[in-house]
PDB file of C-alpha atoms in Angstrom:
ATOM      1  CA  UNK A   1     -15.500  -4.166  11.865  1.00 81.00           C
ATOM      2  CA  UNK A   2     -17.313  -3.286   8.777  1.00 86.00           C
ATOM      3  CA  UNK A   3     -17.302   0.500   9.436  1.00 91.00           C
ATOM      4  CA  UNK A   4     -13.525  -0.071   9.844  1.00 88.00           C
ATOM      5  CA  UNK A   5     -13.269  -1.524   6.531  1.00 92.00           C
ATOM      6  CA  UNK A   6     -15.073   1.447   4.704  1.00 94.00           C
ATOM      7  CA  UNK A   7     -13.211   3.763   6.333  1.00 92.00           C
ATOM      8  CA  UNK A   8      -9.602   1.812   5.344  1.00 90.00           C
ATOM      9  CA  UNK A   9     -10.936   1.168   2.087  1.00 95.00           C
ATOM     10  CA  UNK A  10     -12.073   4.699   1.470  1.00 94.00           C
ATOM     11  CA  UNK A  11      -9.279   6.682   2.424  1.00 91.00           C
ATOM     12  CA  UNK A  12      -6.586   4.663   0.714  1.00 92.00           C
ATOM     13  CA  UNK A  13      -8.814   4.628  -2.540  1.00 95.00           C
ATOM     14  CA  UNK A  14      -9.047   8.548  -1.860  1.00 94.00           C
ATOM     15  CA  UNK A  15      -5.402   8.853  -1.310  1.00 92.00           C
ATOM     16  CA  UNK A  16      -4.029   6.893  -4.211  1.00 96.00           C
ATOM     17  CA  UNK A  17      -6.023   8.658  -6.642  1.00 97.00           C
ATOM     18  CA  UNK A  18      -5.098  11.816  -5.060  1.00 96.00           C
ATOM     19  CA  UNK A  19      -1.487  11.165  -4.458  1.00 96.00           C
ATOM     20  CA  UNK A  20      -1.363   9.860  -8.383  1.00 97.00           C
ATOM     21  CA  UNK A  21      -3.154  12.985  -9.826  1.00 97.00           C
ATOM     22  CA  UNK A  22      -1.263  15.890  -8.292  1.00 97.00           C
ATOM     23  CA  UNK A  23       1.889  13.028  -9.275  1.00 97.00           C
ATOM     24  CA  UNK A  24       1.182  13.599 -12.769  1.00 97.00           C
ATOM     25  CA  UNK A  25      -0.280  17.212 -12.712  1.00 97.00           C
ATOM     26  CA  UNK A  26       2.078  18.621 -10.629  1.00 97.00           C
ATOM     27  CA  UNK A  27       5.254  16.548 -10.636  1.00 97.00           C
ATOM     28  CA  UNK A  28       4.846  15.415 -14.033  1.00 97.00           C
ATOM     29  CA  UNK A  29       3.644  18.409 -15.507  1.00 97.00           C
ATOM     30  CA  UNK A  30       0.435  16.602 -17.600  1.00 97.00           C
ATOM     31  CA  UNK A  31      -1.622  18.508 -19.270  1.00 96.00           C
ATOM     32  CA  UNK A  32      -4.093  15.399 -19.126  1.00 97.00           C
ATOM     33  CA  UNK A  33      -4.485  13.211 -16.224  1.00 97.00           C
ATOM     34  CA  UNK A  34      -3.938   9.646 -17.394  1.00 98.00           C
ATOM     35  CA  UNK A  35      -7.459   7.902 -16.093  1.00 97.00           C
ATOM     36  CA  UNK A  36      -6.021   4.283 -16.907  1.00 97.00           C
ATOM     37  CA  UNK A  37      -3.353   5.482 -14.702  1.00 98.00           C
ATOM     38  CA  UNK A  38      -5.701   6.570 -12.093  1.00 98.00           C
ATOM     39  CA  UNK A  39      -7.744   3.854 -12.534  1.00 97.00           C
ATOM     40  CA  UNK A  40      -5.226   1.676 -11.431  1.00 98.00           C
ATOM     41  CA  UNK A  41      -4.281   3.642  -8.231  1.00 98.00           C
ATOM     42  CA  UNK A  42      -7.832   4.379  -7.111  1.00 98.00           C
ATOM     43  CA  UNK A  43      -9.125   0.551  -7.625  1.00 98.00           C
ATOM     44  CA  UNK A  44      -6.049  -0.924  -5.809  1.00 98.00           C
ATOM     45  CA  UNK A  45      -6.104   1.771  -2.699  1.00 96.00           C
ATOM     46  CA  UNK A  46     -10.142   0.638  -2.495  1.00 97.00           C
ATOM     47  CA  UNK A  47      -9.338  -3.105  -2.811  1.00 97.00           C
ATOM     48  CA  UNK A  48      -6.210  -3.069   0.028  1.00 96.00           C
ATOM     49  CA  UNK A  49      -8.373  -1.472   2.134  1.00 94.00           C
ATOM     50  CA  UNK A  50      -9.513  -4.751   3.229  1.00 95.00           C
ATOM     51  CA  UNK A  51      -6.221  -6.096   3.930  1.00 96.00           C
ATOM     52  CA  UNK A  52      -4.395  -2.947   5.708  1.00 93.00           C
ATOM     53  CA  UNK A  53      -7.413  -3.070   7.848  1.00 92.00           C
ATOM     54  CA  UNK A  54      -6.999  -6.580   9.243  1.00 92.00           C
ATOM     55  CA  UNK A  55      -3.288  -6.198   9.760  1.00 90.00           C
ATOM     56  CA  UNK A  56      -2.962  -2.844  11.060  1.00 85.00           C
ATOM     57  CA  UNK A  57      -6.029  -3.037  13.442  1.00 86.00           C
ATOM     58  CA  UNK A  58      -6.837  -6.417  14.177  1.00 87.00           C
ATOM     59  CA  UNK A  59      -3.519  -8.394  13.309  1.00 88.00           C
ATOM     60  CA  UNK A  60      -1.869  -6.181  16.864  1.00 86.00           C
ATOM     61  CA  UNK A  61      -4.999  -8.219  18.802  1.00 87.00           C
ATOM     62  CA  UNK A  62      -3.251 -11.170  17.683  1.00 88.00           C
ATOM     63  CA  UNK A  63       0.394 -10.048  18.085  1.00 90.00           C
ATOM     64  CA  UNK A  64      -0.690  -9.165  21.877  1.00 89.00           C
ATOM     65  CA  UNK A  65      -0.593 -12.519  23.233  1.00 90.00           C
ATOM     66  CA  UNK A  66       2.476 -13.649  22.420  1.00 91.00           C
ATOM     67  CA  UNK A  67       4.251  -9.895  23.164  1.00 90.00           C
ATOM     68  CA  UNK A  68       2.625  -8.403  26.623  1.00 87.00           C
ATOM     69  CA  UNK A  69       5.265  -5.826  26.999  1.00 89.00           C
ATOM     70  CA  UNK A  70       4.574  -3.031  24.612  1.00 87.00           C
ATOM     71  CA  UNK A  71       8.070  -2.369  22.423  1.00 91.00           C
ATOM     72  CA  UNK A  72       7.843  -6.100  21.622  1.00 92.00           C
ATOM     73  CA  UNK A  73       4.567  -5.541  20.177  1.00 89.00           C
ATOM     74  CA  UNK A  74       5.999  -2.521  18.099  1.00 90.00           C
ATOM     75  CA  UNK A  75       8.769  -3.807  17.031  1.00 93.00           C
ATOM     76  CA  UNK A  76       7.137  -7.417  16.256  1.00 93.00           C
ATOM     77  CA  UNK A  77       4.443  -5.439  14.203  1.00 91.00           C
ATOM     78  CA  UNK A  78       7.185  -3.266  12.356  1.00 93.00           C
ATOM     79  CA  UNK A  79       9.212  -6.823  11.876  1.00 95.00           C
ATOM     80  CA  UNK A  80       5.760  -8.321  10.087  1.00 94.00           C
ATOM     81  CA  UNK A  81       5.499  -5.023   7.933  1.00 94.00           C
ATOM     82  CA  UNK A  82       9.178  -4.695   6.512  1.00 96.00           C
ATOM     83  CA  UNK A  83       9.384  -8.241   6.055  1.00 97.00           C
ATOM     84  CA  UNK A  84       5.483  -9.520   5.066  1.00 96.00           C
ATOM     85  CA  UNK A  85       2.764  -7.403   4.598  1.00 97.00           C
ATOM     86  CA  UNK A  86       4.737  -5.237   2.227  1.00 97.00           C
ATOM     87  CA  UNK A  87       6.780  -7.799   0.288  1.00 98.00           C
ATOM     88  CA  UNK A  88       4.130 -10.295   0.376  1.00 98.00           C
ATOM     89  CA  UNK A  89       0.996  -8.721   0.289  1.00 98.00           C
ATOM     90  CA  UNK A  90       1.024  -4.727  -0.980  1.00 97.00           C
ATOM     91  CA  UNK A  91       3.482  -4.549  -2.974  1.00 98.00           C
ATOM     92  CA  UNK A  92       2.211  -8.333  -5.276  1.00 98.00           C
ATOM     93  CA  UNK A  93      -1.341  -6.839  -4.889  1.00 98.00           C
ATOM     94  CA  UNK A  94       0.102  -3.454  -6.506  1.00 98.00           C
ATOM     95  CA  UNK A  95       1.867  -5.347  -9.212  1.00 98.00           C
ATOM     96  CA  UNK A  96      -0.667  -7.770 -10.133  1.00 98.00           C
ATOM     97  CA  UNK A  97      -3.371  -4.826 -10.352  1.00 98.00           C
ATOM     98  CA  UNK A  98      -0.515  -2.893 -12.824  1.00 98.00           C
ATOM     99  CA  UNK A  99      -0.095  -5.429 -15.277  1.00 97.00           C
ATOM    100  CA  UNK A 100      -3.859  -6.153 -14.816  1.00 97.00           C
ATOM    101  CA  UNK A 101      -4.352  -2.473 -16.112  1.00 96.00           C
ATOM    102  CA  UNK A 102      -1.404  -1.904 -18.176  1.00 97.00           C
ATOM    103  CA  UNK A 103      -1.294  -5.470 -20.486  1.00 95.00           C
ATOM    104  CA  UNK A 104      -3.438  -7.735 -21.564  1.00 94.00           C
ATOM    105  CA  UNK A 105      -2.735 -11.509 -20.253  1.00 94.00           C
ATOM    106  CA  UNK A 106      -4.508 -15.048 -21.704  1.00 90.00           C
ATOM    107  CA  UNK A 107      -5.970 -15.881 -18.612  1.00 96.00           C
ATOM    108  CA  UNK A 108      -5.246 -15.442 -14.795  1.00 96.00           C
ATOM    109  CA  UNK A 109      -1.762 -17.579 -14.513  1.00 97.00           C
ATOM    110  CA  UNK A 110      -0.349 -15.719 -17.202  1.00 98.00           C
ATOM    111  CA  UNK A 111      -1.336 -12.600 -14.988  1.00 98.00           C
ATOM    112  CA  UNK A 112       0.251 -13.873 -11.935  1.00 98.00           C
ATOM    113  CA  UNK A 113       3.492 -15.072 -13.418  1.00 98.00           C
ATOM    114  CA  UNK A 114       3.740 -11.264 -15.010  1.00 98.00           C
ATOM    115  CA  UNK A 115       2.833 -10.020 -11.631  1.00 98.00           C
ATOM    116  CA  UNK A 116       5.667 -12.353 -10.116  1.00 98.00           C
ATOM    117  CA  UNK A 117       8.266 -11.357 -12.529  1.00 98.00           C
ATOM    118  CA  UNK A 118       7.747  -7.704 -12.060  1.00 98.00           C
ATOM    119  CA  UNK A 119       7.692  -8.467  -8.173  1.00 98.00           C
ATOM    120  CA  UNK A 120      10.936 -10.057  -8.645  1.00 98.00           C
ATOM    121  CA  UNK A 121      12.395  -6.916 -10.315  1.00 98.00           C
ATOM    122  CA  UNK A 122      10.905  -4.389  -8.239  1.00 98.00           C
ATOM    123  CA  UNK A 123      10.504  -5.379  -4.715  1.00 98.00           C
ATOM    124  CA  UNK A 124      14.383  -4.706  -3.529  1.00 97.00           C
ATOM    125  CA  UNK A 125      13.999  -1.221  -4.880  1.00 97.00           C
ATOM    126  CA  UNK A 126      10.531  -0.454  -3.613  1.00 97.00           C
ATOM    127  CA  UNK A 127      11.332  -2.032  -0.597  1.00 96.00           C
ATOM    128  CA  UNK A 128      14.111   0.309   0.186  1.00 96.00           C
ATOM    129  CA  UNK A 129      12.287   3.598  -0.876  1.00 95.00           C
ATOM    130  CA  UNK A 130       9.517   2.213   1.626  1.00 94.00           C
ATOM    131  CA  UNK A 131      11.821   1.336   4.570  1.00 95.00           C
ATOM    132  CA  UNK A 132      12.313   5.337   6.121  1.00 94.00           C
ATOM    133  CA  UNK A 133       8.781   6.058   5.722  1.00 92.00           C
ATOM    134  CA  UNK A 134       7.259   2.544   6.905  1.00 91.00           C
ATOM    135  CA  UNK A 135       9.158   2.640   9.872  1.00 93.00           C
ATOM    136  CA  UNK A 136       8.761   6.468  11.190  1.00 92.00           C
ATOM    137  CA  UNK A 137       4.810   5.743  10.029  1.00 91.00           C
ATOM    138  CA  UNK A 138       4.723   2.330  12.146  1.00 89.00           C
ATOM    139  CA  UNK A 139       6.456   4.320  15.410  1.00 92.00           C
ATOM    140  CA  UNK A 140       3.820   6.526  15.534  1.00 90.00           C
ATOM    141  CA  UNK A 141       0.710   4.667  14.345  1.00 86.00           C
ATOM    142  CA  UNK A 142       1.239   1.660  16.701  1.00 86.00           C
ATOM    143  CA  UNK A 143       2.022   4.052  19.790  1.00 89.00           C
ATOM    144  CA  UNK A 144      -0.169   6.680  19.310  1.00 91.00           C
ATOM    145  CA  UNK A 145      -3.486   5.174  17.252  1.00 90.00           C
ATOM    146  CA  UNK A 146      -6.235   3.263  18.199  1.00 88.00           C
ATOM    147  CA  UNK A 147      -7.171   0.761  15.648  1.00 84.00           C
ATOM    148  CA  UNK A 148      -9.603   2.055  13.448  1.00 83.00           C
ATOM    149  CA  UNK A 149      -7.503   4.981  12.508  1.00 87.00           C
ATOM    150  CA  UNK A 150      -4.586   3.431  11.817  1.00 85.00           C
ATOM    151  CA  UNK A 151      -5.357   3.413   8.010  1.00 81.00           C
ATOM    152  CA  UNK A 152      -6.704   6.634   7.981  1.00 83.00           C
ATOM    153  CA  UNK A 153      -3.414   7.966   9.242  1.00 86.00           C
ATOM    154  CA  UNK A 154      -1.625   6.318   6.589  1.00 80.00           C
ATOM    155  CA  UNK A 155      -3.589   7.519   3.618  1.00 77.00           C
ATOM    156  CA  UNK A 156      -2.449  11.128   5.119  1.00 83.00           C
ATOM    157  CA  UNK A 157       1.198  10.293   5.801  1.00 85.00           C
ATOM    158  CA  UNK A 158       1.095   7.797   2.876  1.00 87.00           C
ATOM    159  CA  UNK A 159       0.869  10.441   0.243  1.00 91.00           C
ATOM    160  CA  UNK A 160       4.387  10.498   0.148  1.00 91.00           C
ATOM    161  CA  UNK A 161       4.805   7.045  -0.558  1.00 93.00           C
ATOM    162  CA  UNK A 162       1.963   7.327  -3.569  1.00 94.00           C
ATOM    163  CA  UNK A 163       3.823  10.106  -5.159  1.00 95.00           C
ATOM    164  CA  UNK A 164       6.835   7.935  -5.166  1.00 94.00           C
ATOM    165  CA  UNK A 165       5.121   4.804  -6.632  1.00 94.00           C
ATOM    166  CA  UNK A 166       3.070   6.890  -9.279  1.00 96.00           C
ATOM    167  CA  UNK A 167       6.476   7.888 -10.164  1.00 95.00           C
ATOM    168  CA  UNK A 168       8.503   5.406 -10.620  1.00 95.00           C
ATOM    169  CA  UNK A 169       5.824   2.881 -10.947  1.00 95.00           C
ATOM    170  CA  UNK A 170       2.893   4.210 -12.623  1.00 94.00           C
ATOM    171  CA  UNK A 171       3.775   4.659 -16.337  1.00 92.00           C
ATOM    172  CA  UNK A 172       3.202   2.001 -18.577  1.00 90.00           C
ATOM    173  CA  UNK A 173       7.249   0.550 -19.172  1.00 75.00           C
TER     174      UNK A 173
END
């Protein structure tokens, strides 16, 4: 399980920092990359390594039990993406770690209630840029993937989704 967490942990860290500098080099058009920026992206893909890990290699374990037949299990694990682990876990884990970066905050409440006001604002939006991608990514990673590379597979596929959240979510407001 530990080798499984490096290996989550490593490739998202590698993909957000990728997916964020060739965002602002290429996309953008910076003449500097913005390390704050990519500070931001690289700590949080390291840091919801853990997480993604658990739920998209052991939480199916779990899920098995209660759905033997195998589209139940797909669907039930594309069900508990959409509608918790990105809404409730990635996408407050992404916010908190922006206005971690981006402002300063008196102590840790003042962080989270930031964090939960920007969640409040955002998550509709990001939720439906995610949706497409999520779903064609869970079809294929939870039919075709054995555990352990089910992250991996994401940080590939998942550049697309970086490029849109160092977009529209990566600058300072």
């Amino acid at each position: 399980m530990l080798r499984g967490f490096a290996i989550a942990s490593g490739s998202l860290g590698g993909r957000y920092l990728l997916g964020d500098a060739l965002t602002q080099r290429f996309i953008e058009r910076k003449e500097q990359i913005d390390l704050r920026r990519s500070g931001l992206f690289s700590s949080f893909g390291l840091v919801m390594g853990f997480p993604a890990y658990l739920f998209y290699a052991q939480f199916p374990r779990v899920l098995e039990r209660h759905f033997p037949v195998r589209w139940k299990l797909i669907a039930s694990m594309i069900a508990v993406d959409w509608a918790v682990f990105l809404p409730l876990v990635y996408l407050p884990v992404f916010y908190t770690f922006r206005e971690a970066i981006y402002n300063s905050h008196g102590d840790g409440r003042q962080l989270l209630a930031a964090a939960g006001a920007y969640w409040a604002r955002s998550v509709a939006s990001d939720l439906s840029a995610a949706t497409p991608l999520l779903v064609t990514s869970d079809v294929v990673m939870f039919t075709a993937l054995p555990g352990m590379w089910r992250v991996p597979f994401l940080s590939s596929i998942g550049l697309i989704w970086v490029v849109y959240i160092s977009l529209k979510r990566g600058s300072p407001d």
